[in-house]
Every structure is written in structure tokens, then in C-alpha cells.
Short mmCIF file of C-alpha atoms in Angstrom, two decimals:
data_model
loop_
_atom_site.label_atom_id
_atom_site.label_comp_id
_atom_site.label_asym_id
_atom_site.label_seq_id
_atom_site.Cartn_x
_atom_site.Cartn_y
_atom_site.Cartn_z
CA UNK Q 1 -87.52 -33.79 159.64
CA UNK Q 2 -89.97 -31.09 159.24
CA UNK Q 3 -93.15 -32.32 157.93
CA UNK Q 4 -93.16 -30.20 155.36
CA UNK Q 5 -89.83 -31.42 153.88
CA UNK Q 6 -90.54 -35.22 154.54
CA UNK Q 7 -93.56 -34.91 152.82
CA UNK Q 8 -91.69 -33.62 149.64
CA UNK Q 9 -89.01 -36.35 149.62
CA UNK Q 10 -90.96 -38.95 150.53
CA UNK Q 11 -92.80 -38.47 147.57
CA UNK Q 12 -89.93 -38.20 145.37
CA UNK Q 13 -88.37 -41.47 146.96
CA UNK Q 14 -91.52 -43.19 145.59
CA UNK Q 15 -90.81 -41.84 142.07
CA UNK Q 16 -86.95 -42.42 142.04
CA UNK Q 17 -88.04 -46.21 142.82
CA UNK Q 18 -90.02 -46.33 139.98
CA UNK Q 19 -87.02 -45.17 137.86
CA UNK Q 20 -84.02 -46.70 139.45
CA UNK Q 21 -84.08 -49.95 137.27
CA UNK Q 22 -83.15 -47.91 134.14
CA UNK Q 23 -80.39 -45.97 135.78
CA UNK Q 24 -78.10 -48.68 135.42
CA UNK Q 25 -74.57 -46.49 135.22
CA UNK Q 26 -71.24 -48.40 134.56
CA UNK Q 27 -71.18 -52.24 134.95
CA UNK Q 28 -69.58 -53.78 137.91
CA UNK Q 29 -66.65 -54.97 135.82
CA UNK Q 30 -65.84 -51.39 135.04
CA UNK Q 31 -64.83 -50.98 138.53
CA UNK Q 32 -63.53 -54.17 138.95
CA UNK Q 33 -60.62 -53.23 136.50
CA UNK Q 34 -60.59 -49.92 138.43
CA UNK Q 35 -62.58 -47.73 136.39
CA UNK Q 36 -63.37 -44.25 137.59
CA UNK Q 37 -66.54 -42.61 137.07
CA UNK Q 38 -65.61 -39.15 138.37
CA UNK Q 39 -64.34 -36.40 136.19
CA UNK Q 40 -60.67 -35.37 136.16
CA UNK Q 41 -61.32 -31.88 137.84
CA UNK Q 42 -63.64 -33.66 140.92
CA UNK Q 43 -60.21 -35.92 141.58
CA UNK Q 44 -58.10 -33.15 141.36
CA UNK Q 45 -60.02 -31.03 143.55
CA UNK Q 46 -60.57 -33.48 146.19
CA UNK Q 47 -56.89 -33.96 146.27
CA UNK Q 48 -55.51 -37.42 148.08
CA UNK Q 49 -58.37 -39.35 149.40
CA UNK Q 50 -56.74 -42.68 150.19
CA UNK Q 51 -57.44 -44.01 153.68
CA UNK Q 52 -59.67 -40.77 154.15
CA UNK Q 53 -63.55 -40.78 154.89
CA UNK Q 54 -65.88 -40.04 151.67
CA UNK Q 55 -69.47 -39.53 151.85
CA UNK Q 56 -71.91 -38.91 148.62
CA UNK Q 57 -75.00 -37.97 149.11
CA UNK Q 58 -77.67 -38.91 146.48
CA UNK Q 59 -75.44 -41.61 145.24
CA UNK Q 60 -77.89 -43.49 142.98
CA UNK Q 61 -76.55 -46.70 141.87
CA UNK Q 62 -73.48 -46.03 143.53
CA UNK Q 63 -70.83 -45.12 140.15
CA UNK Q 64 -69.17 -42.65 142.15
CA UNK Q 65 -68.65 -44.42 145.64
CA UNK Q 66 -67.34 -46.98 143.75
CA UNK Q 67 -64.96 -44.40 142.45
CA UNK Q 68 -63.64 -43.21 145.56
CA UNK Q 69 -63.18 -46.32 146.88
CA UNK Q 70 -60.88 -47.67 143.80
CA UNK Q 71 -58.85 -44.06 144.79
CA UNK Q 72 -58.34 -45.96 148.06
CA UNK Q 73 -61.27 -43.88 150.31
CA UNK Q 74 -63.47 -45.60 152.44
CA UNK Q 75 -66.53 -44.43 150.55
CA UNK Q 76 -69.91 -44.30 152.03
CA UNK Q 77 -73.11 -43.59 149.87
CA UNK Q 78 -76.59 -42.53 150.33
CA UNK Q 79 -79.77 -42.49 148.38
CA UNK Q 80 -83.30 -42.19 149.01
CA UNK Q 81 -84.14 -45.03 147.06
CA UNK Q 82 -84.16 -48.38 148.18
CA UNK Q 83 -84.07 -49.83 144.81
CA UNK Q 84 -80.85 -47.37 143.60
CA UNK Q 85 -79.47 -48.86 147.01
CA UNK Q 86 -79.87 -52.26 146.45
CA UNK Q 87 -78.60 -51.68 142.79
CA UNK Q 88 -75.54 -49.76 144.76
CA UNK Q 89 -74.90 -52.66 146.60
CA UNK Q 90 -74.91 -55.57 144.30
CA UNK Q 91 -72.66 -53.72 141.90
CA UNK Q 92 -70.38 -53.20 145.02
CA UNK Q 93 -70.11 -57.00 145.51
CA UNK Q 94 -70.21 -58.32 142.17
CA UNK Q 95 -66.88 -55.72 141.77
CA UNK Q 96 -65.20 -57.26 144.81
CA UNK Q 97 -65.17 -53.56 146.12
CA UNK Q 98 -65.72 -52.58 150.03
CA UNK Q 99 -68.03 -49.67 149.99
CA UNK Q 100 -71.04 -48.84 152.12
CA UNK Q 101 -74.17 -48.16 151.55
CA UNK Q 102 -77.28 -46.74 153.46
CA UNK Q 103 -80.94 -46.07 152.30
CA UNK Q 104 -81.56 -42.47 153.68
CA UNK Q 105 -82.92 -39.09 153.31
CA UNK Q 106 -79.95 -36.30 152.75
CA UNK Q 107 -82.38 -34.41 155.51
CA UNK Q 108 -82.40 -37.14 158.10
CA UNK Q 109 -78.92 -38.97 157.49
CA UNK Q 110 -78.00 -42.02 159.81
CA UNK Q 111 -76.43 -40.81 163.61
CA UNK Q 112 -73.21 -42.63 163.26
CA UNK Q 113 -72.45 -40.97 159.72
CA UNK Q 114 -69.95 -37.87 160.72
CA UNK Q 115 -66.38 -36.78 160.80
CA UNK Q 116 -66.05 -37.07 156.98
CA UNK Q 117 -62.95 -35.72 155.01
CA UNK Q 118 -65.11 -35.48 152.45
CA UNK Q 119 -68.72 -34.85 151.52
CA UNK Q 120 -69.38 -35.14 147.64
CA UNK Q 121 -72.40 -34.89 145.43
CA UNK Q 122 -72.48 -34.87 141.67
CA UNK Q 123 -75.08 -33.19 139.32
CA UNK Q 124 -78.70 -33.74 140.75
CA UNK Q 125 -78.79 -33.22 144.51
CA UNK Q 126 -79.30 -29.52 145.23
CA UNK Q 127 -82.41 -29.36 143.12
CA UNK Q 128 -84.07 -31.97 145.51
CA UNK Q 129 -83.55 -30.10 148.62
CA UNK Q 130 -86.57 -28.29 149.61
CA UNK Q 131 -84.63 -26.21 152.26
CA UNK Q 132 -81.00 -25.06 151.17
CA UNK Q 133 -79.96 -23.63 154.43
CA UNK Q 134 -80.77 -26.90 156.76
CA UNK Q 135 -78.92 -28.91 153.16
CA UNK Q 136 -75.89 -26.82 153.90
CA UNK Q 137 -75.99 -27.03 157.79
CA UNK Q 138 -76.30 -30.75 157.76
CA UNK Q 139 -72.99 -30.93 155.52
CA UNK Q 140 -71.25 -28.93 157.55
CA UNK Q 141 -72.10 -30.86 160.63
CA UNK Q 142 -71.17 -34.12 159.06
CA UNK Q 143 -67.57 -32.86 158.35
CA UNK Q 144 -64.75 -33.10 160.34
CA UNK Q 145 -62.69 -30.00 161.18
CA UNK Q 146 -60.74 -29.56 157.91
CA UNK Q 147 -62.97 -31.06 155.77
CA UNK Q 148 -64.44 -30.27 152.67
CA UNK Q 149 -67.85 -30.19 150.63
CA UNK Q 150 -67.29 -30.94 146.59
CA UNK Q 151 -70.06 -30.27 144.78
CA UNK Q 152 -70.82 -30.18 140.64
CA UNK Q 153 -74.17 -29.27 140.12
CA UNK Q 154 -76.59 -28.80 137.00
CA UNK Q 155 -76.23 -24.94 136.45
CA UNK Q 156 -79.77 -23.50 137.42
CA UNK Q 157 -79.82 -21.54 134.02
CA UNK Q 158 -79.48 -24.88 132.63
CA UNK Q 159 -82.66 -26.00 134.67
CA UNK Q 160 -84.49 -23.45 133.61
CA UNK Q 161 -83.90 -22.99 130.08
CA UNK Q 162 -85.87 -25.03 127.40
CA UNK Q 163 -84.12 -25.75 123.72
CA UNK Q 164 -86.42 -25.55 121.40
CA UNK Q 165 -84.39 -25.36 118.15
CA UNK Q 166 -80.88 -23.93 117.00
CA UNK Q 167 -80.89 -20.25 118.68
CA UNK Q 168 -84.00 -20.78 120.27
CA UNK Q 169 -85.06 -21.10 123.76
CA UNK Q 170 -87.74 -20.61 125.96
CA UNK Q 171 -87.89 -20.18 129.92
CA UNK Q 172 -89.47 -23.60 131.55
CA UNK Q 173 -88.86 -22.46 135.17
CA UNK Q 174 -87.96 -19.72 137.65
CA UNK Q 175 -84.17 -19.19 138.26
CA UNK Q 176 -85.70 -17.41 141.69
CA UNK Q 177 -88.32 -19.49 142.48
CA UNK Q 178 -86.07 -21.07 145.35
CA UNK Q 179 -88.41 -22.99 147.53
CA UNK Q 180 -91.32 -23.23 145.40
CA UNK Q 181 -91.30 -26.62 143.73
CA UNK Q 182 -91.37 -26.95 140.02
CA UNK Q 183 -93.02 -30.08 139.17
CA UNK Q 184 -93.34 -30.22 135.25
CA UNK Q 185 -89.64 -29.26 133.77
CA UNK Q 186 -88.62 -29.14 130.38
CA UNK Q 187 -88.46 -33.13 129.52
CA UNK Q 188 -84.79 -32.82 129.19
CA UNK Q 189 -84.34 -31.77 132.82
CA UNK Q 190 -86.17 -35.02 133.84
CA UNK Q 191 -83.69 -37.28 135.37
CA UNK Q 192 -82.15 -40.10 133.62
CA UNK Q 193 -84.86 -42.92 133.43
CA UNK Q 194 -87.89 -40.22 133.30
CA UNK Q 195 -87.29 -38.75 130.25
CA UNK Q 196 -89.17 -39.90 126.86
CA UNK Q 197 -91.36 -41.66 128.54
CA UNK Q 198 -95.60 -41.54 128.04
CA UNK Q 199 -96.47 -40.51 131.78
CA UNK Q 200 -93.21 -40.00 133.90
CA UNK Q 201 -93.40 -40.10 137.83
CA UNK Q 202 -94.09 -36.64 139.31
CA UNK Q 203 -90.98 -35.11 141.11
CA UNK Q 204 -90.85 -31.62 143.39
CA UNK Q 205 -87.50 -30.05 141.94
CA UNK Q 206 -86.26 -27.01 143.49
CA UNK Q 207 -84.22 -24.08 141.17
CA UNK Q 208 -81.60 -22.34 143.92
CA UNK Q 209 -79.73 -19.01 142.37
CA UNK Q 210 -76.15 -19.94 142.71
CA UNK Q 211 -75.53 -17.03 145.04
CA UNK Q 212 -77.94 -18.48 147.44
CA UNK Q 213 -75.96 -21.92 146.92
CA UNK Q 214 -72.50 -20.10 148.06
CA UNK Q 215 -74.13 -17.94 151.00
CA UNK Q 216 -75.75 -20.91 152.45
CA UNK Q 217 -72.37 -22.70 152.39
CA UNK Q 218 -70.77 -19.56 154.12
CA UNK Q 219 -73.51 -19.25 156.83
CA UNK Q 220 -73.05 -22.95 157.75
CA UNK Q 221 -69.40 -22.19 158.78
CA UNK Q 222 -67.73 -23.21 155.36
CA UNK Q 223 -64.84 -21.26 153.65
CA UNK Q 224 -64.81 -21.13 150.16
CA UNK Q 225 -61.93 -22.31 148.35
CA UNK Q 226 -63.31 -23.09 144.73
CA UNK Q 227 -66.05 -21.81 142.48
CA UNK Q 228 -66.08 -22.18 138.68
CA UNK Q 229 -68.58 -22.47 136.24
CA UNK Q 230 -68.54 -23.66 132.93
CA UNK Q 231 -70.32 -25.06 129.76
CA UNK Q 232 -71.25 -28.12 128.25
CA UNK Q 233 -72.68 -28.10 125.03
CA UNK Q 234 -74.08 -31.77 124.68
CA UNK Q 235 -76.58 -30.61 127.60
CA UNK Q 236 -78.34 -28.23 125.43
CA UNK Q 237 -78.45 -30.62 122.78
CA UNK Q 238 -79.93 -29.06 119.42
CA UNK Q 239 -79.43 -25.71 120.22
CA UNK Q 240 -76.45 -25.05 117.91
CA UNK Q 241 -73.04 -23.38 118.54
CA UNK Q 242 -74.71 -21.10 121.09
CA UNK Q 243 -74.51 -24.09 123.51
CA UNK Q 244 -70.92 -23.25 124.32
CA UNK Q 245 -71.69 -19.40 125.89
CA UNK Q 246 -74.23 -21.20 128.13
CA UNK Q 247 -73.63 -22.16 131.65
CA UNK Q 248 -74.14 -25.79 132.33
CA UNK Q 249 -72.75 -26.59 135.46
CA UNK Q 250 -71.07 -25.15 138.72
CA UNK Q 251 -68.61 -26.28 140.60
CA UNK Q 252 -67.95 -25.66 144.63
CA UNK Q 253 -65.56 -26.73 147.15
CA UNK Q 254 -65.59 -25.61 150.31
CA UNK Q 255 -63.97 -26.46 153.85
CA UNK Q 256 -64.98 -26.46 157.81
CA UNK Q 257 -62.82 -23.97 159.55
#
């Protein structure tokens, strides 16, 4: 990895380790019973994954990885947090589910993790990528020909708006910041486990405009198959009815030609 990227991701790793024990997700019993911690549209967009290789980036405590495994995939998860990966492995063992977990940086994946049918990540992956072009190129390189990337991410508009009351907002970030790290976000934008604490750990997050993300995948040689934006009023808690008029997340599926 380039030293500048490594320094950012390593500092974030220490902060993730600090909050990981508070990011429990679903219990093992949920997955032992066949539970799926994925949105219905994610399962639909992924298509049939039985017998296929699925890699999740930034897998945290492993809930989505175990979900892909329950859908019949050979599921692999990577996360930068040592604590989070140990939690995921323990949950998989307790649930009796075969899944593979690696402690790794998204920018320095193990060499053997290649030829995936699907690379997936959910809300909270791109915002931790200091270099968007490299991030997209790494994903494309780990896909087999015909394989796809599926992402369902926080919308950058949500990342930069702070709710101050009903129909009252402030700008808490820079939509066009791109590679400039955002160190002091609105508390609602901090990761689960860091919100509402007196001394939250320091994270370096990045706001990437939606157009930049789309074009990074295109330049990496991926064909855009699906792209849509959607509201999620609960993500703008306290703002009133106007929340339904604001983008909260966006979804992309793109395929390696």
C-alpha cells in the first residue's frame, strides 16, 4: 500500500478495534435458524448465489457474510478490525456455519482472494476509502470475468447534512471533499458504537460524490447494470416529514466485462 493510505487505514483500525465490542449485530441463534441480515433488494440484485464465491468488504461482525452463507454461497469476509474478525469467527462457529474471515485492509487484500462471483459491501465502506480509484481497481481485479460488485451505501448527501430539528438542517461536511478526510462528523454519522459517547475515537472518513463512485467503477472496466437512490426517513431522525424527500442511500451493481 502507498504509505499515505496505510497511515490513514491503520489509524482507523485502532479506532475500529476500540468500538467493535459494541457492534454485536444479530446473535448466532439468528443465523443458526437460517436468518438473513440482508435487504430484500440486495438478495434480488445479487441473483442466485448458491455455490458461488462471495466476498464482503468491511464485514464488521460478520452478519452479512453469514447471510450469504445461509443463501448457499461460499462466503468470505474481510475487515480491518482484529476484534471484529474474531467476533465474526466466533459467531460463525456458534451458529455452525462455514464461512471464511480474514483480518485485512481493503487496500491490501490477501493474494489468494481472487475470482469472486460477487464482491459486496453495505453501508459504510466507500467512506473509509482514502483513494477511490484504487478501491474500484482492487474490486475489479478480484472479480472473475462476468462477476459483479454490489454496493448499498450511505448517500453522501446524508453524510454532509446534520439534523438540527424538524425541517432544520446544517451542513456538517463537504460533498465535494473527495480525498480530504472528514475528522469531526455530526454525531449521527459516526459508526455505531461511537455515537453518543463523551470521547469517541477519532476516525478519518471520506465523502465521495455519487458521480465519482460511478465513474471510478466504469474506469476500472466495470459495466454499470443498476443504479438507484432512495430515502430512508429513519436515517434523518428528528427532521420530520421532509426526511422522505431526501436521499439516504444509493445502490450500484456493476459487472466485469
